[in-house]
mmCIF file of C-alpha atoms and ligand atoms in Angstrom:
data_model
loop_
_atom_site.group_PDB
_atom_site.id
_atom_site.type_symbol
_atom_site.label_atom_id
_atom_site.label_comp_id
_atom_site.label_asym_id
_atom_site.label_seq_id
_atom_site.Cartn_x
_atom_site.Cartn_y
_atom_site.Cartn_z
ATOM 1 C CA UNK E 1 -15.026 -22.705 -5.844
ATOM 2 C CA UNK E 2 -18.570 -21.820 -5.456
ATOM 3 C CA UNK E 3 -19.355 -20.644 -8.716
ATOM 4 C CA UNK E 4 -22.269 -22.549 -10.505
ATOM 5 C CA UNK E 5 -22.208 -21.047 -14.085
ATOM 6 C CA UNK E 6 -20.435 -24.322 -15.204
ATOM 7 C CA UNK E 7 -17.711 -22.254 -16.938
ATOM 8 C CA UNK E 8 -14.985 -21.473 -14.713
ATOM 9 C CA UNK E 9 -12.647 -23.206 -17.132
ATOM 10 C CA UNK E 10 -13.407 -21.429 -20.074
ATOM 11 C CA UNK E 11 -12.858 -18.282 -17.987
ATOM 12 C CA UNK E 12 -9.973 -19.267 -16.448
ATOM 13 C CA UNK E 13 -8.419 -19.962 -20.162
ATOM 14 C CA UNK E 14 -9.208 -16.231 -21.220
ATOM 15 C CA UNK E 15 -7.491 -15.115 -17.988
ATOM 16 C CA UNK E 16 -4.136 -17.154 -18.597
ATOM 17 C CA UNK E 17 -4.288 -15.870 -21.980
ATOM 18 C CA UNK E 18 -4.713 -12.237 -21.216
ATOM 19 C CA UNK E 19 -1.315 -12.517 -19.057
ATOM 20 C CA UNK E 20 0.407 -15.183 -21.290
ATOM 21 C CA UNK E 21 4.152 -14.845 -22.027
ATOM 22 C CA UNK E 22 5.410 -11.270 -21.727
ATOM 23 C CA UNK E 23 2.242 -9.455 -23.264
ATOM 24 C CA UNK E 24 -0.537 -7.221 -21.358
ATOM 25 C CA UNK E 25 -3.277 -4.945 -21.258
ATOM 26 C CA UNK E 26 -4.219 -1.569 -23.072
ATOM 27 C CA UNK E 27 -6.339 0.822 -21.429
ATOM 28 C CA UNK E 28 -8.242 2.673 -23.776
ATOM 29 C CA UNK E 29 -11.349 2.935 -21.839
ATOM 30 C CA UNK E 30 -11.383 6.811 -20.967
ATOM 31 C CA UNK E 31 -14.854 7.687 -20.475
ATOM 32 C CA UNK E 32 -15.977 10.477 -22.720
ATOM 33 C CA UNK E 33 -15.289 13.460 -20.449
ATOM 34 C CA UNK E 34 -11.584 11.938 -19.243
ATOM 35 C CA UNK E 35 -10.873 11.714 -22.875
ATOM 36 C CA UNK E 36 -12.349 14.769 -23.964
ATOM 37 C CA UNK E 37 -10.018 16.526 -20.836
ATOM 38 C CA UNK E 38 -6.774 15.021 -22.054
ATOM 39 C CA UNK E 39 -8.225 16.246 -25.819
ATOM 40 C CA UNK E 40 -8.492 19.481 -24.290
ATOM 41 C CA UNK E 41 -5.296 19.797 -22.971
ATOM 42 C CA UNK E 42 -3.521 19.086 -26.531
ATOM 43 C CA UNK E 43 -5.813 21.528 -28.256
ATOM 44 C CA UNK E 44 -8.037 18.814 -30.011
ATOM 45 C CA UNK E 45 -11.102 18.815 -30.567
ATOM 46 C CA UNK E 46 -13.674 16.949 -28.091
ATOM 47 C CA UNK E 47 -15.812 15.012 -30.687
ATOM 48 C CA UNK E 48 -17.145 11.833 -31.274
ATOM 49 C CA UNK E 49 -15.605 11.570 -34.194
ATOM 50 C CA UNK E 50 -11.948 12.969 -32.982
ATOM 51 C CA UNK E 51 -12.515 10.132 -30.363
ATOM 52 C CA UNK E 52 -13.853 7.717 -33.246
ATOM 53 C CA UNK E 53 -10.130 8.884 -35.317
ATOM 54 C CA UNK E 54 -7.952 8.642 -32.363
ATOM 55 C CA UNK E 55 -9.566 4.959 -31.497
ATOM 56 C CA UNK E 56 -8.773 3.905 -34.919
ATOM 57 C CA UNK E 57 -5.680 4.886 -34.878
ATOM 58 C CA UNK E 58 -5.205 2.666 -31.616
ATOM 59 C CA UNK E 59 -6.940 -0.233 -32.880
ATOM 60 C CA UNK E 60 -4.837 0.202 -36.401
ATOM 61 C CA UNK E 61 -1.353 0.249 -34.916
ATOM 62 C CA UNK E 62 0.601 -2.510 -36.964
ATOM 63 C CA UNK E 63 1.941 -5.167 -35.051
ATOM 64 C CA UNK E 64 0.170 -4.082 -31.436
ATOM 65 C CA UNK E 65 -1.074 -7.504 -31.103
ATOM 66 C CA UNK E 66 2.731 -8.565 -30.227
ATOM 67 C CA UNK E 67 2.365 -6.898 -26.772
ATOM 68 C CA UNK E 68 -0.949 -6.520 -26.091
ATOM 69 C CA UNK E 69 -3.423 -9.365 -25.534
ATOM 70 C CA UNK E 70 -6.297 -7.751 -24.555
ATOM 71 C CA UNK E 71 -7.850 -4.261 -25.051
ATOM 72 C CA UNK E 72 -10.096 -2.512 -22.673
ATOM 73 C CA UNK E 73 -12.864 -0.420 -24.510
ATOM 74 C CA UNK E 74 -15.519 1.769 -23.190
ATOM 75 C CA UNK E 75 -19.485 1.763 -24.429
ATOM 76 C CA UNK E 76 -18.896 4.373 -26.481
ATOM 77 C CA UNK E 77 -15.628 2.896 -28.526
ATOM 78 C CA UNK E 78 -17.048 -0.863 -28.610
ATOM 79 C CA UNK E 79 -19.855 0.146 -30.941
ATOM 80 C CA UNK E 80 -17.552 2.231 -33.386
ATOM 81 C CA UNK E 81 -15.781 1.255 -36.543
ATOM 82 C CA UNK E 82 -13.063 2.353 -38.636
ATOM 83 C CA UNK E 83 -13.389 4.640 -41.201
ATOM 84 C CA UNK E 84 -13.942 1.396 -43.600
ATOM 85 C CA UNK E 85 -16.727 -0.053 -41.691
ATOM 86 C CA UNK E 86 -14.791 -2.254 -39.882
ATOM 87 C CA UNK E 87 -15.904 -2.950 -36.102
ATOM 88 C CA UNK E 88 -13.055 -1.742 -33.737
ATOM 89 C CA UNK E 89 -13.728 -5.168 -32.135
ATOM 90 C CA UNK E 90 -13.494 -7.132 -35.680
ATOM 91 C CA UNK E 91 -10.441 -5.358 -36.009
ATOM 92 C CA UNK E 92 -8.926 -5.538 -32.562
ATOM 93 C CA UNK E 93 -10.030 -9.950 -32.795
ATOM 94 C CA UNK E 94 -7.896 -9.617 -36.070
ATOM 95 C CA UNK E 95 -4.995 -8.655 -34.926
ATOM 96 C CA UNK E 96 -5.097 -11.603 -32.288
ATOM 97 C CA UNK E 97 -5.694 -8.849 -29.161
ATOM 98 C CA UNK E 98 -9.220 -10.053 -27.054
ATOM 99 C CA UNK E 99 -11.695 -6.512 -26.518
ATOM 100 C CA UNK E 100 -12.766 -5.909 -23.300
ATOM 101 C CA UNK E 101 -15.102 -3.617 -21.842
ATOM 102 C CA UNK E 102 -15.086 -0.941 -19.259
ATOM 103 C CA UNK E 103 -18.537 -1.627 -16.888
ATOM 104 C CA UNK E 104 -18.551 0.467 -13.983
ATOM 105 C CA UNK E 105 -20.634 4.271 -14.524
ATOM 106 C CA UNK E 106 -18.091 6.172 -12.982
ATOM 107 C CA UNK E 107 -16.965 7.014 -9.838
ATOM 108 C CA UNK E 108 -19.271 9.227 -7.616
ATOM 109 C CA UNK E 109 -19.993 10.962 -4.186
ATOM 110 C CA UNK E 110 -20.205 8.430 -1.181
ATOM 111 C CA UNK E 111 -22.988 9.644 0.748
ATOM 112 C CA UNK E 112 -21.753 10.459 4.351
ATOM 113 C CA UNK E 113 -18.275 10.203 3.589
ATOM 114 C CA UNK E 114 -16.898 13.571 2.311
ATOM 115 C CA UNK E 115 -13.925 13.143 0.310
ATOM 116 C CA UNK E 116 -14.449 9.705 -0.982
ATOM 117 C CA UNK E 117 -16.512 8.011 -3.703
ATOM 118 C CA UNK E 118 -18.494 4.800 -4.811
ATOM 119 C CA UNK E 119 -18.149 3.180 -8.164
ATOM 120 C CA UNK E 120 -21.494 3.284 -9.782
ATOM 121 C CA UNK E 121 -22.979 0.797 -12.598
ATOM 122 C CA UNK E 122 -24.650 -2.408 -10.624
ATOM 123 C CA UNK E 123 -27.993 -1.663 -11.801
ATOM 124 C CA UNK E 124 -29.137 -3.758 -14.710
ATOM 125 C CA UNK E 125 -25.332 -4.895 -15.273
ATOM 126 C CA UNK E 126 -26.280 -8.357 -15.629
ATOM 127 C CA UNK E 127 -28.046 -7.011 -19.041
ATOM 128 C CA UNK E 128 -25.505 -4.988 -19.917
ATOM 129 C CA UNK E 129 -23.072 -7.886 -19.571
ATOM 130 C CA UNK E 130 -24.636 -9.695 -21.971
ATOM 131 C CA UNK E 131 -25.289 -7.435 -24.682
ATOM 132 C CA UNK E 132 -21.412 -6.747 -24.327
ATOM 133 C CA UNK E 133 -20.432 -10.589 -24.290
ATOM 134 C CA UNK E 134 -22.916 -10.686 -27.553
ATOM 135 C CA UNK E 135 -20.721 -7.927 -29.443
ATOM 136 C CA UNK E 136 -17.593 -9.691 -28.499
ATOM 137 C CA UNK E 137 -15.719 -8.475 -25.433
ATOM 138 C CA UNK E 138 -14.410 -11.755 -23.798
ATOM 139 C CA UNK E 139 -13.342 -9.825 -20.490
ATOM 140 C CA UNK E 140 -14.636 -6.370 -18.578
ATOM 141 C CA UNK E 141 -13.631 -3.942 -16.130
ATOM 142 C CA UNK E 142 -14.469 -1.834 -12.706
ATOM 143 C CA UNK E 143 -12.589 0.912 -11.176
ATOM 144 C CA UNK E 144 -13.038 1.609 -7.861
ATOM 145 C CA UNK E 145 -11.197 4.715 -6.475
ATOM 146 C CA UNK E 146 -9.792 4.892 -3.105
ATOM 147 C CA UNK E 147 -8.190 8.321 -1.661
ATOM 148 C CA UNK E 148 -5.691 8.500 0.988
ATOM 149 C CA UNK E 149 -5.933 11.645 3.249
ATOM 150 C CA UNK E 150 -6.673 12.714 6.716
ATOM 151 C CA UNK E 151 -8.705 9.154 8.007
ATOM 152 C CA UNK E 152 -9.564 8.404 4.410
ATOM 153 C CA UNK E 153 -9.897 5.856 2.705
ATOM 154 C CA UNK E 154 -12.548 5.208 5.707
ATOM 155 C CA UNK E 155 -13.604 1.529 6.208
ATOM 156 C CA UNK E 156 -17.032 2.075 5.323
ATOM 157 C CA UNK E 157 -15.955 3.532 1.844
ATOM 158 C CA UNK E 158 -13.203 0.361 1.552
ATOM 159 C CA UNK E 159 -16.307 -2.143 2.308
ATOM 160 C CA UNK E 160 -19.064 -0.846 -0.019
ATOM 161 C CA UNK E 161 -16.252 -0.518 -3.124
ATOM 162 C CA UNK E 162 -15.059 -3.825 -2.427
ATOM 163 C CA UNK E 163 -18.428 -5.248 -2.408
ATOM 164 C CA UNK E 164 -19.106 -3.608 -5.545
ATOM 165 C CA UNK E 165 -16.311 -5.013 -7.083
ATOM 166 C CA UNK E 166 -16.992 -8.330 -6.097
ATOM 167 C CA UNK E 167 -20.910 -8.120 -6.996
ATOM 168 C CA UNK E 168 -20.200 -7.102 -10.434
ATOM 169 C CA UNK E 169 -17.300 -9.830 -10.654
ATOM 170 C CA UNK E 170 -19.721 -12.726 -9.699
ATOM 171 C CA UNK E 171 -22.159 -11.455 -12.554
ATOM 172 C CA UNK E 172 -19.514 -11.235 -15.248
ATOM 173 C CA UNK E 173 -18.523 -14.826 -14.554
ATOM 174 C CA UNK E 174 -21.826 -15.752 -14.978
ATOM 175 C CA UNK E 175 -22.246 -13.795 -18.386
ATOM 176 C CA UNK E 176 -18.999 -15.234 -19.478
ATOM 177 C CA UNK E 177 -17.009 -12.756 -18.901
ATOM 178 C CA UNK E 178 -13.509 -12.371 -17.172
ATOM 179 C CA UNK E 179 -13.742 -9.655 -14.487
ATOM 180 C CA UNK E 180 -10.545 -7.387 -14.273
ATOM 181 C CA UNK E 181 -11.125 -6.160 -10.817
ATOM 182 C CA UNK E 182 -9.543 -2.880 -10.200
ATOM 183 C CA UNK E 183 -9.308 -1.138 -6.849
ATOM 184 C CA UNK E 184 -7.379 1.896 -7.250
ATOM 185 C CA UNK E 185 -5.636 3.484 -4.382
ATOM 186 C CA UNK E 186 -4.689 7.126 -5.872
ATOM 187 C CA UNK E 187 -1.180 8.586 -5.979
ATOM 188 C CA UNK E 188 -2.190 12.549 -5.721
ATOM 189 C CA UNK E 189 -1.673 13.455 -2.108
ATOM 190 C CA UNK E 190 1.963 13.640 -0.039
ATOM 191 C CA UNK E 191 1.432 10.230 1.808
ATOM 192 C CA UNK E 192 4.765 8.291 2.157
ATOM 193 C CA UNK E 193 5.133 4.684 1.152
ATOM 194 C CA UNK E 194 4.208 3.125 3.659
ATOM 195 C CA UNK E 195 1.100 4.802 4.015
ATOM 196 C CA UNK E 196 -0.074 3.469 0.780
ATOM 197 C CA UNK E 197 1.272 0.357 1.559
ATOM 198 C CA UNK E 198 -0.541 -0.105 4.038
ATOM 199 C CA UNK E 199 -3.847 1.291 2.922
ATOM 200 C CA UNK E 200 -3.500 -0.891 -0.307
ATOM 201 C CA UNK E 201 -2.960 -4.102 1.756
ATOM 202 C CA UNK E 202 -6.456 -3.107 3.690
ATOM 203 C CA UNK E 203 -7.968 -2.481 0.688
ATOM 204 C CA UNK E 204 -6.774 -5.723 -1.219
ATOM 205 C CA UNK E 205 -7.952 -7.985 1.694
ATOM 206 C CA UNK E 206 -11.076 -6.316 1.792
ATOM 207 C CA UNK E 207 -11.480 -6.707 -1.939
ATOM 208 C CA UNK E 208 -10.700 -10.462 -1.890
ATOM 209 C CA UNK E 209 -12.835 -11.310 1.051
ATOM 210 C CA UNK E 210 -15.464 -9.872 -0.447
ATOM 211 C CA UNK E 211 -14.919 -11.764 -3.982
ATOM 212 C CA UNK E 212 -14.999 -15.338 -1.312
ATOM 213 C CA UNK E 213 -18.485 -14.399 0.072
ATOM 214 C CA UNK E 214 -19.713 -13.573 -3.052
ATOM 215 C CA UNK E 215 -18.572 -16.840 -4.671
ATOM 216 C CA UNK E 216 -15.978 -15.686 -7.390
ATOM 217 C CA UNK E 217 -13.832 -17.770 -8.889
ATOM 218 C CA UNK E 218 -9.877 -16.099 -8.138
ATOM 219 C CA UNK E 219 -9.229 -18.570 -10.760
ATOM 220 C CA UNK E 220 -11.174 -16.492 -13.483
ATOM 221 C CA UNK E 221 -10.030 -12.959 -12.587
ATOM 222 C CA UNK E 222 -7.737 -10.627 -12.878
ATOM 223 C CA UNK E 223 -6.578 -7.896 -10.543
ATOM 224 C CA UNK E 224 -5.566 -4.107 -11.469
ATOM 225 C CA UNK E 225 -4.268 -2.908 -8.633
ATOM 226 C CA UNK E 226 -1.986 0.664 -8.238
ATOM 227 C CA UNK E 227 1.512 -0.258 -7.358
ATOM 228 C CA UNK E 228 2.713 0.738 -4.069
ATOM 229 C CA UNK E 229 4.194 3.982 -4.339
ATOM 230 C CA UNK E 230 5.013 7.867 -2.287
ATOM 231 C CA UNK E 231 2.207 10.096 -3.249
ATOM 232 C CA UNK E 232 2.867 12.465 -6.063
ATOM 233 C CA UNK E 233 4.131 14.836 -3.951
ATOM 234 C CA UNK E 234 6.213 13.330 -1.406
ATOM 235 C CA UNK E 235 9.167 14.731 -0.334
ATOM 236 C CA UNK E 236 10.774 11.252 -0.248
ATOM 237 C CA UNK E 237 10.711 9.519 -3.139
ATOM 238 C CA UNK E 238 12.036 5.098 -3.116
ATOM 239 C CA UNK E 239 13.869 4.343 -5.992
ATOM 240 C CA UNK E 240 12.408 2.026 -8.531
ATOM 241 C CA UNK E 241 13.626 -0.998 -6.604
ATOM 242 C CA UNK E 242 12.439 -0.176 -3.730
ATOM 243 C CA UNK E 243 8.801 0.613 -4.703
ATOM 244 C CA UNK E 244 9.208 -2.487 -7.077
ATOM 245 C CA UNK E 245 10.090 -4.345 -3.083
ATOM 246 C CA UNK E 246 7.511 -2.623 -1.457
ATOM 247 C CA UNK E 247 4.503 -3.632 -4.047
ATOM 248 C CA UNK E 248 5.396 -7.325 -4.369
ATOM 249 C CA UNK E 249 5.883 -7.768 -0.796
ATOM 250 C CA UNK E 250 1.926 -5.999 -0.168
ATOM 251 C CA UNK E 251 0.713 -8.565 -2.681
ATOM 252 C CA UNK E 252 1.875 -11.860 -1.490
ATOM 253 C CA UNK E 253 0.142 -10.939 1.785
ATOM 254 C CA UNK E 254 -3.065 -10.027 0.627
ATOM 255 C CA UNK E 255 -3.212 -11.658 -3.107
ATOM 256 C CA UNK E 256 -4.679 -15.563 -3.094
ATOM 257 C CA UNK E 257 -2.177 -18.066 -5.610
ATOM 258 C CA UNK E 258 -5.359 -19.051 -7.288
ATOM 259 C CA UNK E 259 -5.369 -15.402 -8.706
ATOM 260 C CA UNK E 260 -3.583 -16.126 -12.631
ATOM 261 C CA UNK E 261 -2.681 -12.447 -13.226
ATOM 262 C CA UNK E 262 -1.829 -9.309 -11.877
ATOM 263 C CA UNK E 263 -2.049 -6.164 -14.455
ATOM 264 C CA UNK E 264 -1.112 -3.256 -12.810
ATOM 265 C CA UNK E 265 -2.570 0.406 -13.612
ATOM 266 C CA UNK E 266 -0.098 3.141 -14.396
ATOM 267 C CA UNK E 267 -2.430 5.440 -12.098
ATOM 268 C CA UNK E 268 -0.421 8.774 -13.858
ATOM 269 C CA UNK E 269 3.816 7.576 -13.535
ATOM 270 C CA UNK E 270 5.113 8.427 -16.574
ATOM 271 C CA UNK E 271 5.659 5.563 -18.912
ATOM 272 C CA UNK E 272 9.384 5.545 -18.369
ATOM 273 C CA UNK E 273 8.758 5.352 -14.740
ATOM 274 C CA UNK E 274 6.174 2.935 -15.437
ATOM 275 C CA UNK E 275 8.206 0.237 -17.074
ATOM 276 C CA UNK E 276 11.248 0.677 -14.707
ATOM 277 C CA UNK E 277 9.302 -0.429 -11.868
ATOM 278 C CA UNK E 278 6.893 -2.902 -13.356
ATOM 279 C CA UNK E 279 10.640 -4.551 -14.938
ATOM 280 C CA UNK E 280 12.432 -3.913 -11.284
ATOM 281 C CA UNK E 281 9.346 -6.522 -10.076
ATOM 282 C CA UNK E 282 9.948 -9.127 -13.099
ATOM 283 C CA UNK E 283 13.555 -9.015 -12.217
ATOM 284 C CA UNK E 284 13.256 -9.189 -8.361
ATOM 285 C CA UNK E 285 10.234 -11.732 -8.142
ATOM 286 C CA UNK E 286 9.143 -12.805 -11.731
ATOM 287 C CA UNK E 287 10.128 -16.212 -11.224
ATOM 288 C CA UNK E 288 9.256 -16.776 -7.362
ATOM 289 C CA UNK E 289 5.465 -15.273 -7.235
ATOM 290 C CA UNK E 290 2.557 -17.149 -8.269
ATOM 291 C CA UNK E 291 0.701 -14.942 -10.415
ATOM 292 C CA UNK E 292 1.865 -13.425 -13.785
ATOM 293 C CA UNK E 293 2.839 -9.345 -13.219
ATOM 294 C CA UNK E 294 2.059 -7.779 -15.503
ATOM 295 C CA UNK E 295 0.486 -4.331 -17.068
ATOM 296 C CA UNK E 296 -2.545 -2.752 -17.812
ATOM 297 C CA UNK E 297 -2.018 0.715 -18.185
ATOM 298 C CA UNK E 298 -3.692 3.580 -19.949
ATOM 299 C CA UNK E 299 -2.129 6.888 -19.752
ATOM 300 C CA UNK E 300 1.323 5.421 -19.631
ATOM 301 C CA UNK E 301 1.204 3.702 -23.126
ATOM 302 C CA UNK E 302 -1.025 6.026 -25.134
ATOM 303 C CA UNK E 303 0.450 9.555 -23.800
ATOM 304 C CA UNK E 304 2.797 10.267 -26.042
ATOM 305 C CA UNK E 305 1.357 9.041 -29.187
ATOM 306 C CA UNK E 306 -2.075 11.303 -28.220
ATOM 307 C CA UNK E 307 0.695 14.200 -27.837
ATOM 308 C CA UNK E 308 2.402 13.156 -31.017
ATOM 309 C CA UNK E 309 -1.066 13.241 -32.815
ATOM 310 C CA UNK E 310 -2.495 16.171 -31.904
ATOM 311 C CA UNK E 311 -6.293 15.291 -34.144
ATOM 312 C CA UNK E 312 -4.586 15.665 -37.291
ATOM 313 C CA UNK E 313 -3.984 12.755 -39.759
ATOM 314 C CA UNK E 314 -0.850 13.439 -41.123
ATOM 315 C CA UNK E 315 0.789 12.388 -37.551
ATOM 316 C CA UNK E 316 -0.845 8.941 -37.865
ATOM 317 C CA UNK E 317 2.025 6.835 -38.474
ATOM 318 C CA UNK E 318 4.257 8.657 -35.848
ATOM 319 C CA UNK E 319 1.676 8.296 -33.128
ATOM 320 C CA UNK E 320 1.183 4.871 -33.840
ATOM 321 C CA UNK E 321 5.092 4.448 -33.860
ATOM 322 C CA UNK E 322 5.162 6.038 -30.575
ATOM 323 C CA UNK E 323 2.410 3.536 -29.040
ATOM 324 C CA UNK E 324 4.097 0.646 -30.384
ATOM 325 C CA UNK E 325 7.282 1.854 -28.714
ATOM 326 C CA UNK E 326 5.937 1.901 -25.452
ATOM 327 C CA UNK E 327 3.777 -0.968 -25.635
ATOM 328 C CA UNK E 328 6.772 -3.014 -26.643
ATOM 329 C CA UNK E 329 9.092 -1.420 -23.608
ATOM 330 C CA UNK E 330 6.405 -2.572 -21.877
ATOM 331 C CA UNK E 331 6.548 -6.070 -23.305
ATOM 332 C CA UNK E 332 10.283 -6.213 -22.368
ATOM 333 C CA UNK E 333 9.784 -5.316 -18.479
ATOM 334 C CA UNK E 334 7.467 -7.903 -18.568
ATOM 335 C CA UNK E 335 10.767 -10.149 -19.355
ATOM 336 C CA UNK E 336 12.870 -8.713 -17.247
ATOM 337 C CA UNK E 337 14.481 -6.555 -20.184
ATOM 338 C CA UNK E 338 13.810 -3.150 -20.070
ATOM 339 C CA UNK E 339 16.137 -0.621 -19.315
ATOM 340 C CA UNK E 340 16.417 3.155 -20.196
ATOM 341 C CA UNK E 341 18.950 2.689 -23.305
ATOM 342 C CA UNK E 342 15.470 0.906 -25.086
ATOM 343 C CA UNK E 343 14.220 4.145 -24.960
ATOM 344 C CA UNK E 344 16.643 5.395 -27.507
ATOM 345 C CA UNK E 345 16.251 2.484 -29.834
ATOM 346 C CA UNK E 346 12.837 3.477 -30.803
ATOM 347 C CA UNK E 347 10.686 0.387 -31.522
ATOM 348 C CA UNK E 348 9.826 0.035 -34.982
ATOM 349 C CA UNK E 349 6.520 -0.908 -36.410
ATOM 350 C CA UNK E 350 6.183 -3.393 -39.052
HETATM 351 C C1 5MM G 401 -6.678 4.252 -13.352
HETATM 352 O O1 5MM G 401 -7.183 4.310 -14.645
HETATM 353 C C2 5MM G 401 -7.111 3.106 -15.395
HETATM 354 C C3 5MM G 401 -5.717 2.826 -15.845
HETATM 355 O O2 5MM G 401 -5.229 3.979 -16.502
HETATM 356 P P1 5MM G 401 -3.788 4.548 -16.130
HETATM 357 O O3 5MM G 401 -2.810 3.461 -16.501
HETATM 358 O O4 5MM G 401 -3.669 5.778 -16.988
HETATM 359 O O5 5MM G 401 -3.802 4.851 -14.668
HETATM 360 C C4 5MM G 401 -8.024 3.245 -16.605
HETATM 361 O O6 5MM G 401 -8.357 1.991 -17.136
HETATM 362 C C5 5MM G 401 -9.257 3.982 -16.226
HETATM 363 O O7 5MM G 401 -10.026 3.187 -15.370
HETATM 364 C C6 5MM G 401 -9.996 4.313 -17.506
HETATM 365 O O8 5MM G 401 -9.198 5.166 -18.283
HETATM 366 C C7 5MM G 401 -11.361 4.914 -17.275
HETATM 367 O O9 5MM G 401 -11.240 6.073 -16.536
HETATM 368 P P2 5MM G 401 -12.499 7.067 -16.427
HETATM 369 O O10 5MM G 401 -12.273 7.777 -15.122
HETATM 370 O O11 5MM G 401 -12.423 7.967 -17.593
HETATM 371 O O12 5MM G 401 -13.744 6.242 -16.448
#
């Protein structure tokens, strides 16, 4: 281990907490114009203060903290409060869920590479860091997007993400922080299996020999990786096992032991689809891999209730319903115990 901050321990105590027992992660990090889209699409309106509401009534859902441990926030969320002043991280520590923050700037042209992009943000991070660890968050996160398509992902766009990741994971150990490294191999595209398979085993080496030379500590991380899936529009499509097979297998060739957690990203499954094949990999390998699998998805907890919503108060209480249920679906294919008859026994809030 060649970190020298002195507090690997410390770190690697948030990390085991973040995928303790059969909880996981909420994404709620959507930068302002991914947010405002998915506003857009439902007919609401692209605000701050729409954003500010719809936060709330995320950080306000009663009982969340029984599936979710940690919440991922972006700069724009961790400095709001709820309508009675509360901080969204005040209330977020309160009901026992950790606030995390979203660190990379987004993810932008590669130069010389058409087609593929670099995950921006390094620049005065370490600063940034600790203004973030000062308001609270106790982990952080950067995307980096791969794309598969005709000789892409590239190796020179694989090398420079991964050593992005791994630069901006060896300052948020040293700030304190737990990096959630996430190296995102998309689904669009009609690639088979194997093809992302394949390119997400490349990509996950790279990524972790990357996080050796620049002296992180695997046992203070956590990584958000894309299952290993068809693309979107594949003609063949596994079933749930089989993708569930495929993913596992991918990791415990290119995933160190030392690594605590794995929290996967949703990457645009539906949530039913979601918590099939995160469960079908609890069942399979739960108890014979070393690291805990579990989630960290966005789109594929909060869709529903954002639908269900729609901006207007009055639908409160049945969004949050709705985001309980599927954080809690999720909670059970973290146990092994989710299967498609849960989804007709709506979870209740308290
Ligand atoms: C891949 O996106 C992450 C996980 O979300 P899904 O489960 O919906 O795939 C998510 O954390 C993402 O990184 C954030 O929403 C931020 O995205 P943008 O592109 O808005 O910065």
């Amino acid at each position: 281990m060649q970190n020298t901050s002195g507090n690997i321990q410390e770190l690697a105590g948030i990390a085991g907490l973040l995928v303790a027992g059969d909880k996981g992660l909420l994404a709620m990090d959507e930068s302002n114009p991914t947010c405002d889209k998915r506003f857009a699409a439902l007919g609401i309106p692209q605000t701050v203060e729409a954003r500010r509401s719809y936060r709330e009534l995320i950080v306000a859902t009663p009982g969340l903290g029984e599936s979710i441990s940690g919440a991922i926030l972006c700069d724009e969320t961790i400095r709001q409060e709820k309508k009675d002043g509360t901080p969204f991280v005040k209330a977020l520590s309160g009901a026992g869920i950790v606030p995390g923050i979203k660190v990379d700037l987004g993810a932008k042209a590669l130069a010389g590479r058409p087609g593929e992009k670099i995950s921006e943000g390094l620049d005065g991070l370490r600063g940034r860091l600790r203004e973030y660890f000062t308001m609270g968050a106790r982990f952080a996160k950067w995307r980096a997007v791969l794309t598969i398509g005709d000789a892409i992902p590239s190796r020179g766009c694989i090398e420079a993400n991964a050593q992005a990741l791994a630069r901006y994971a060896a300052l948020c150990q040293e700030a304190g922080l737990v990096p959630v490294v996430e190296p995102e191999v998309l689904m669009d595209g009609g690639h088979t299996l194997e093809r992302c398979r394949e390119t997400t085993e490349e990509v996950l080496r790279t990524v972790f020999e990357q996080l050796y030379t620049q002296g992180v500590a695997l046992e203070g991380m956590l990584l958000k990786p894309n299952m290993v899936v068809p693309g979107l529009t594949c003609p063949v499509q596994e079933t749930v096992e089989e993708t569930a097979d495929a993913t596992v297998k991918c990791l415990l060739r290119a995933v160190p032991a030392a690594v605590p957690g794995i929290a996967f990203l949703s990457g645009g499954q539906s949530g039913e689809l979601a918590s099939a094949r995160l469960n079908a990999m609890n069942v399979g390998f739960g108890s014979r891999v070393p690291w805990a699998l579990a989630f960290s998805f966005a789109r594929a907890i909060q869709q529903p209730a954002m639908a269900i919503w729609k901006g207007e108060a009055a639908n409160v209480p049945a969004a949050q319903q709705a985001l309980y249920h599927r954080a809690s679906c999720n909670r059970a294919a973290r146990r092994g115990e989710y299967n498609a008859s849960l989804e007709k026994t709506e979870h209740r809030t308290r």
